[in-house]
Coordinates of C-alpha atoms in Angstrom, one line a residue:
X4 CA -121.0 -51.4 -9.5
X5 CA -121.4 -54.5 -7.3
X6 CA -123.2 -54.4 -4.0
X7 CA -123.3 -56.8 -1.1
X8 CA -126.0 -57.4 1.5
X9 CA -125.3 -56.3 5.1
X10 CA -127.3 -58.2 7.7
X11 CA -128.1 -56.7 11.1
X12 CA -128.6 -58.9 14.2
X13 CA -132.1 -58.5 15.5
X14 CA -131.9 -60.4 18.7
X15 CA -129.1 -62.0 20.7
X16 CA -128.6 -63.4 24.2
X17 CA -125.9 -61.3 25.8
X18 CA -124.0 -62.0 29.0
X19 CA -125.1 -59.9 31.9
X20 CA -122.9 -56.9 32.7
X21 CA -122.1 -56.6 36.3
X22 CA -124.8 -54.6 38.0
X23 CA -126.9 -54.1 34.9
X24 CA -129.7 -55.8 32.9
X25 CA -129.2 -55.8 29.2
X26 CA -131.6 -55.6 26.3
X27 CA -130.6 -55.9 22.6
X28 CA -132.2 -53.8 19.9
X29 CA -131.1 -53.6 16.2
X30 CA -127.4 -52.6 16.1
X31 CA -127.3 -51.1 19.6
X32 CA -127.3 -52.4 23.1
X33 CA -128.9 -50.4 25.9
X34 CA -128.3 -50.7 29.6
X35 CA -130.4 -49.7 32.6
X36 CA -129.0 -49.5 36.1
X37 CA -130.7 -51.6 38.8
X38 CA -129.1 -50.0 41.8
X39 CA -126.5 -47.2 42.3
X40 CA -122.9 -48.2 41.8
X41 CA -121.8 -46.7 45.1
X42 CA -119.6 -49.6 46.1
X43 CA -116.7 -48.7 43.8
X44 CA -113.5 -49.0 45.8
X45 CA -110.3 -47.1 44.7
X46 CA -106.8 -47.8 45.8
X47 CA -106.6 -44.0 46.4
X48 CA -109.3 -41.4 46.8
X49 CA -110.7 -39.8 43.6
X50 CA -109.4 -36.3 43.4
X51 CA -110.3 -33.3 41.3
X52 CA -107.8 -32.5 38.5
X53 CA -107.7 -29.8 35.9
X54 CA -109.3 -30.9 32.6
X55 CA -108.3 -30.4 29.0
X56 CA -110.8 -29.7 26.2
X57 CA -109.4 -32.3 23.9
X58 CA -110.5 -36.0 23.9
X59 CA -107.0 -37.1 23.0
X60 CA -104.5 -34.8 24.7
X61 CA -105.6 -35.6 28.2
X62 CA -105.0 -34.7 31.9
X63 CA -106.8 -36.2 34.8
X64 CA -110.5 -35.7 35.4
X65 CA -112.9 -36.7 38.1
X66 CA -113.8 -40.4 38.3
X67 CA -117.1 -40.9 36.6
X68 CA -119.8 -42.0 39.1
X69 CA -121.2 -44.7 36.7
X70 CA -118.6 -46.4 34.7
X71 CA -121.1 -48.4 32.7
X72 CA -122.5 -45.3 31.0
X73 CA -119.1 -44.1 29.6
X74 CA -119.1 -46.4 26.6
X75 CA -122.8 -47.0 26.1
X76 CA -124.5 -47.8 23.9
X77 CA -122.6 -51.1 23.7
X78 CA -122.4 -53.1 20.5
X79 CA -123.8 -56.5 19.8
X80 CA -120.8 -59.0 20.3
X81 CA -119.7 -61.3 17.6
X82 CA -120.7 -64.9 17.5
X83 CA -117.5 -65.7 19.5
X84 CA -118.5 -63.4 22.3
X85 CA -115.9 -60.7 21.6
X86 CA -116.2 -57.0 20.8
X87 CA -113.5 -55.0 19.0
X88 CA -112.6 -51.5 20.0
X89 CA -109.8 -48.9 19.8
X90 CA -108.6 -45.8 21.7
X91 CA -105.6 -43.6 22.0
X92 CA -104.6 -40.8 24.2
X93 CA -101.6 -38.4 24.4
X94 CA -100.2 -37.6 27.8
X95 CA -96.9 -37.8 29.6
X96 CA -96.4 -41.4 30.5
X97 CA -93.5 -42.3 32.8
X98 CA -92.0 -45.7 33.7
X99 CA -93.2 -47.1 30.4
X100 CA -91.5 -50.5 30.8
X101 CA -93.4 -51.0 34.1
X102 CA -96.6 -49.8 32.5
X103 CA -96.1 -52.2 29.6
X104 CA -95.6 -55.1 32.0
X105 CA -98.7 -54.3 34.0
X106 CA -100.8 -53.9 30.9
X107 CA -99.6 -57.2 29.4
X108 CA -100.2 -59.2 32.6
X109 CA -103.5 -57.7 33.8
X110 CA -105.2 -57.3 30.5
X111 CA -104.2 -60.8 29.5
X112 CA -105.8 -62.0 32.7
X113 CA -109.1 -60.5 31.5
X114 CA -108.9 -62.5 28.3
X115 CA -108.2 -59.3 26.2
X116 CA -106.2 -59.7 23.0
X117 CA -104.9 -57.1 20.6
X118 CA -102.1 -54.7 19.8
X119 CA -101.0 -51.9 22.2
X120 CA -98.2 -49.3 21.8
X121 CA -97.0 -47.3 24.8
X122 CA -94.5 -44.4 24.7
X123 CA -93.6 -41.3 26.7
X124 CA -96.4 -39.6 24.7
X125 CA -99.2 -41.9 25.7
X126 CA -101.0 -45.0 24.5
X127 CA -102.5 -46.4 21.2
X128 CA -104.6 -49.6 21.5
X129 CA -106.6 -51.9 19.3
X130 CA -108.3 -54.6 21.3
X131 CA -110.8 -57.5 21.1
X132 CA -112.4 -57.9 24.5
X133 CA -114.8 -60.6 25.8
X134 CA -118.2 -59.0 26.0
X135 CA -118.5 -59.8 29.7
X136 CA -115.2 -58.0 30.5
X137 CA -116.0 -54.6 28.9
X138 CA -116.9 -53.0 32.3
X139 CA -113.9 -54.7 33.9
X140 CA -111.6 -53.0 31.3
X141 CA -113.2 -49.6 31.9
X142 CA -113.0 -50.1 35.7
X143 CA -109.3 -51.0 35.3
X144 CA -108.6 -47.8 33.4
X145 CA -110.5 -45.5 35.7
X146 CA -109.0 -47.1 38.8
X147 CA -105.5 -46.8 37.4
X148 CA -103.4 -43.9 38.7
X149 CA -101.8 -43.7 35.2
X150 CA -104.9 -43.9 33.0
X151 CA -107.8 -42.5 35.1
X152 CA -109.7 -39.9 33.2
X153 CA -107.4 -40.1 30.2
X154 CA -109.2 -42.6 28.0
X155 CA -112.3 -41.2 26.4
X156 CA -115.2 -43.3 25.0
X157 CA -114.2 -46.5 23.3
X158 CA -114.3 -46.3 19.5
X159 CA -116.4 -49.4 18.7
X160 CA -115.6 -51.3 15.5
X161 CA -118.3 -51.9 12.9
X162 CA -117.9 -55.7 12.9
X163 CA -117.1 -57.7 16.0
X164 CA -115.1 -60.9 16.6
X165 CA -111.8 -61.9 18.1
X166 CA -109.7 -60.0 15.6
X167 CA -106.3 -60.8 17.2
X168 CA -104.7 -64.1 18.3
X169 CA -103.0 -62.8 21.4
X170 CA -102.2 -59.6 23.4
X171 CA -99.0 -57.8 22.4
X172 CA -98.0 -54.7 24.4
X173 CA -94.9 -53.0 23.0
X174 CA -92.9 -49.9 23.9
X175 CA -92.6 -48.0 20.6
X176 CA -93.7 -44.7 19.0
X177 CA -97.5 -44.5 18.8
X178 CA -97.3 -43.6 15.1
X179 CA -94.2 -44.0 12.9
X180 CA -94.1 -40.4 11.8
X181 CA -90.4 -40.1 11.0
X182 CA -90.1 -36.9 12.9
X183 CA -90.0 -36.2 16.6
X184 CA -93.6 -35.7 17.7
X185 CA -93.5 -34.8 21.4
X186 CA -96.4 -33.5 23.5
X187 CA -95.4 -29.9 22.6
X188 CA -96.0 -30.7 19.0
X189 CA -99.2 -32.7 19.7
X190 CA -100.6 -29.7 21.6
X191 CA -101.1 -28.0 18.2
X192 CA -104.2 -30.1 17.6
X193 CA -106.3 -30.0 14.5
X194 CA -110.0 -29.1 14.9
X195 CA -112.1 -32.3 15.3
X196 CA -115.2 -32.7 13.3
X197 CA -118.0 -35.0 14.4
X198 CA -119.1 -37.7 11.9
X199 CA -122.6 -36.1 11.6
X200 CA -121.0 -32.8 10.4
X201 CA -118.3 -34.3 8.1
X202 CA -120.4 -34.2 5.0
X203 CA -120.9 -30.5 5.3
X204 CA -117.2 -30.0 5.7
X205 CA -116.6 -32.0 2.5
X206 CA -118.6 -29.5 0.6
X207 CA -116.3 -26.6 1.6
X208 CA -115.1 -24.8 -1.5
X209 CA -111.4 -25.4 -2.3
X210 CA -111.0 -27.9 0.6
X211 CA -108.1 -30.3 0.2
X212 CA -109.3 -33.7 1.4
X213 CA -106.4 -35.9 2.5
X214 CA -106.7 -39.7 3.0
X215 CA -103.9 -40.3 5.6
X216 CA -104.0 -44.1 5.2
X217 CA -102.0 -46.4 3.0
X218 CA -102.7 -46.8 -0.8
X219 CA -104.0 -50.3 -0.3
X220 CA -106.5 -49.0 2.3
X221 CA -107.6 -46.3 -0.1
X222 CA -108.1 -49.0 -2.8
X223 CA -111.1 -50.7 -1.1
X224 CA -112.8 -47.6 0.4
X225 CA -112.6 -43.8 0.4
X226 CA -114.4 -40.5 0.4
X227 CA -114.9 -39.1 -3.1
X228 CA -112.3 -36.5 -4.2
X229 CA -109.9 -37.5 -1.5
X230 CA -106.2 -37.4 -2.2
X231 CA -104.1 -40.3 -1.0
X232 CA -100.3 -39.8 -1.6
X233 CA -98.8 -42.6 -3.6
X234 CA -96.3 -43.7 -1.0
X235 CA -95.8 -46.8 1.1
X236 CA -95.3 -45.6 4.7
X237 CA -96.9 -43.0 7.0
X238 CA -93.5 -41.4 7.3
X239 CA -93.3 -40.8 3.6
X240 CA -96.9 -39.7 3.5
X241 CA -96.4 -37.1 6.1
X242 CA -93.4 -35.7 4.2
X243 CA -95.4 -35.5 1.0
X244 CA -98.5 -33.9 2.7
X245 CA -96.3 -31.2 4.3
X246 CA -94.8 -30.5 0.8
X247 CA -98.3 -30.3 -0.8
X248 CA -99.7 -28.0 1.9
X249 CA -96.6 -25.7 1.9
X250 CA -97.8 -24.1 -1.4
X251 CA -101.3 -23.4 -0.1
X252 CA -102.4 -20.3 1.7
X253 CA -102.1 -20.7 5.5
X254 CA -105.8 -20.4 6.0
X255 CA -106.8 -22.7 3.1
X256 CA -109.1 -25.5 4.3
X257 CA -107.5 -28.9 4.8
X258 CA -109.6 -32.0 5.8
X259 CA -108.0 -35.2 6.9
X260 CA -109.3 -38.7 7.7
X261 CA -107.8 -42.0 8.6
X262 CA -108.9 -45.3 10.1
X263 CA -109.4 -44.5 13.8
X264 CA -108.1 -40.9 14.1
X265 CA -104.6 -41.1 15.5
X266 CA -102.6 -40.6 12.3
X267 CA -104.6 -37.5 11.6
X268 CA -104.2 -36.2 15.1
X269 CA -100.4 -36.5 14.6
X270 CA -100.4 -35.2 11.0
X271 CA -102.8 -32.4 11.8
X272 CA -100.6 -31.3 14.8
X273 CA -97.5 -31.2 12.5
X274 CA -99.3 -29.1 9.9
X275 CA -100.6 -26.7 12.5
X276 CA -97.0 -26.5 13.8
X277 CA -96.0 -25.6 10.2
X278 CA -98.3 -22.5 10.5
X279 CA -101.4 -23.8 8.7
X280 CA -104.5 -22.5 10.5
X281 CA -107.5 -24.3 9.0
X282 CA -106.8 -28.0 9.6
X283 CA -109.7 -30.3 10.4
X284 CA -110.0 -34.0 10.9
X285 CA -112.8 -36.5 11.2
X286 CA -113.1 -37.5 14.9
X287 CA -112.8 -41.2 15.4
X288 CA -111.9 -41.7 11.7
X289 CA -113.7 -44.0 9.3
X290 CA -114.6 -46.3 12.2
X291 CA -116.7 -43.6 13.9
X292 CA -118.1 -42.4 10.5
X293 CA -119.2 -46.0 9.8
X294 CA -121.1 -46.0 13.1
X295 CA -122.8 -42.8 11.9
X296 CA -123.7 -44.5 8.6
X297 CA -125.2 -47.4 10.4
X298 CA -127.5 -45.0 12.2
X299 CA -128.5 -42.7 9.4
X300 CA -128.1 -45.0 6.3
X301 CA -126.5 -42.1 4.6
X302 CA -122.8 -42.1 3.6
X303 CA -120.2 -40.0 1.7
X304 CA -117.7 -42.8 2.2
X305 CA -117.8 -45.6 -0.3
X306 CA -116.7 -49.2 0.2
X307 CA -114.9 -51.0 3.0
X308 CA -112.7 -49.8 5.9
X309 CA -109.4 -51.7 5.9
X310 CA -108.4 -53.0 9.3
X311 CA -105.0 -54.2 10.6
X312 CA -106.2 -57.4 12.1
X313 CA -107.6 -60.8 11.2
X314 CA -110.8 -59.2 9.7
X315 CA -108.8 -57.3 7.1
X316 CA -111.7 -54.9 6.7
X317 CA -115.3 -54.0 7.7
X318 CA -118.1 -52.9 5.5
X319 CA -119.2 -49.3 5.5
X320 CA -121.3 -49.4 2.3
X321 CA -122.2 -52.1 -0.1
X322 CA -120.1 -50.7 -3.0
X323 CA -117.2 -52.8 -4.1
X324 CA -114.5 -50.6 -5.6
X325 CA -111.6 -53.0 -6.2
X326 CA -110.9 -56.1 -8.3
X327 CA -109.2 -59.5 -7.6
X328 CA -105.5 -59.2 -8.3
X329 CA -105.5 -62.7 -9.9
X330 CA -108.5 -62.8 -12.2
X331 CA -109.8 -59.2 -12.3
X332 CA -113.3 -59.9 -10.9
X333 CA -115.1 -57.5 -8.6
X334 CA -113.7 -58.1 -5.1
X335 CA -112.4 -56.2 -2.1
X336 CA -111.3 -59.0 0.2
X337 CA -107.7 -58.6 1.3
X338 CA -105.7 -61.7 2.2
X339 CA -102.1 -62.7 2.9
X340 CA -100.6 -65.5 1.0
X341 CA -100.9 -68.7 3.0
X342 CA -97.2 -69.3 2.6
X343 CA -96.2 -67.4 5.7
X344 CA -92.6 -66.6 4.4
X345 CA -94.3 -64.9 1.4
X346 CA -97.1 -63.2 3.2
X347 CA -97.9 -61.1 0.2
X348 CA -100.9 -58.8 0.8
X349 CA -103.4 -58.8 -2.1
X350 CA -107.1 -59.0 -3.1
X351 CA -108.4 -62.5 -3.8
X352 CA -111.8 -63.7 -4.8
X353 CA -113.3 -67.0 -3.5
X354 CA -112.7 -68.7 -6.9
X355 CA -109.0 -67.8 -7.0
X356 CA -108.6 -68.7 -3.3
X357 CA -109.8 -72.2 -4.2
X358 CA -107.8 -72.4 -7.4
X359 CA -104.5 -71.2 -5.9
X360 CA -104.9 -72.8 -2.4
X361 CA -105.2 -69.4 -0.8
X362 CA -101.8 -68.4 -2.1
X363 CA -100.4 -65.8 -4.5
X364 CA -100.1 -68.6 -7.1
X365 CA -96.4 -69.1 -7.1
X366 CA -95.5 -72.8 -7.4
X367 CA -93.3 -72.5 -4.3
X368 CA -96.1 -71.0 -2.2
X369 CA -98.7 -73.5 -3.3
X370 CA -96.4 -76.4 -2.4
X371 CA -95.3 -75.0 1.0
X372 CA -98.8 -73.9 2.0
X373 CA -99.8 -77.6 2.0
X374 CA -97.1 -78.5 4.6
X375 CA -98.0 -78.9 8.2
X376 CA -97.3 -76.1 10.6
X377 CA -94.3 -78.0 12.1
X378 CA -92.8 -78.6 8.7
X379 CA -93.2 -75.0 7.7
X380 CA -91.4 -73.9 10.9
X381 CA -88.5 -76.3 10.2
X382 CA -88.2 -75.1 6.6
X383 CA -88.8 -71.5 7.2
X384 CA -87.5 -69.2 4.4
X385 CA -86.3 -65.6 4.6
X386 CA -88.7 -62.9 3.6
X387 CA -89.7 -63.1 0.0
X388 CA -90.4 -59.5 -0.7
X389 CA -89.4 -56.0 0.1
X390 CA -92.0 -54.0 2.1
X391 CA -93.0 -52.1 -1.0
X392 CA -93.5 -55.2 -3.1
X393 CA -95.4 -56.9 -0.3
X394 CA -98.1 -54.2 -0.2
X395 CA -98.1 -53.4 -3.9
X396 CA -99.5 -56.4 -5.7
X397 CA -99.7 -54.5 -9.0
X398 CA -95.9 -54.7 -9.0
X399 CA -95.6 -58.4 -8.8
X400 CA -98.7 -60.0 -10.4
X401 CA -98.7 -61.1 -14.0
X402 CA -101.3 -63.3 -15.5
X403 CA -102.9 -64.0 -12.1
X404 CA -99.7 -65.2 -10.5
X405 CA -97.1 -63.4 -8.4
X406 CA -93.6 -63.4 -9.9
X407 CA -90.5 -63.2 -7.7
X408 CA -86.9 -63.0 -9.0
X409 CA -86.0 -65.4 -6.3
X410 CA -87.8 -68.1 -8.2
X411 CA -85.4 -68.0 -11.2

């Protein structure tokens, strides 16, 4: 088993948060208030609303008196000054096109980049935020008549950088479940288990542990004894999981985990709606569990957490579970073929990246990857693979090179 070293920043110079002084200690950033934040101005008075016990199915709450404490402790930013975070929330969202436009314009003005989905059921966001703008983002949310009190503590990533090129806010389902998942369905929430208690749950006799991620995510990191259905989309996975669980007693223990939690919130609600009564999920997903590992140095998860951004993954433990798709050496670094019309997703070691010019090895891809960006745009080709082929390198690699019938 190969292991990698994980370094921890000991001291950095951080930008000053508005109204705070900042000290950095290993892995965590602590804040101390200098004076009360009594000067917050709202466009409308803060009002008392009924609350909901869930962190994800939200109604309005009181405006927190000190916004800087909501997401503390803050992480150490990357060398480029960005931090990466995610959050999601289920609630009735009206005027979604107007909301989309406001988010796009106002978050872009803060220098925020990332991927955001909004729908009538709420919001799902993965963002990279300039470190100096963290408080601004939280203030924006808590001063908003739409989002105030509905976004719980940010789910901080394990590794920080500008993980996205630009900000894209889209109107689309929060999760592509393949079935109608309205707020009435989402109200059947699974039980959320804190990362510190997850290991105890994994030892539950006869528990079915479900990895609700994709097979390629499972390939580089997972909990032992977890079952990951051999399918290619979340829609197919949810169908298969419902079939698997339909033969189990209604009170049989089911444990679910995913990257950041939202897929399990949806899947768990669907299973609860099917009549299953003992469905639990890891709160905050592998991301939150990784934070727990950083604090305790103890882990039941092995390997890397795949991410859907430029990072392509973040280390949870030093174990390397996968192999290079081209030479078979120990490796867990996912890349996309440098020929953008190919874009094959596969694992590539540094040696093969140099040998094949960061491509899948096809002669066409090696040649076109050397073209300038302008030339590639002019000579753009149609997609080279089906979705299944693009995320299943084992189907297309032979002797270290991807083989495509279009080449014949």
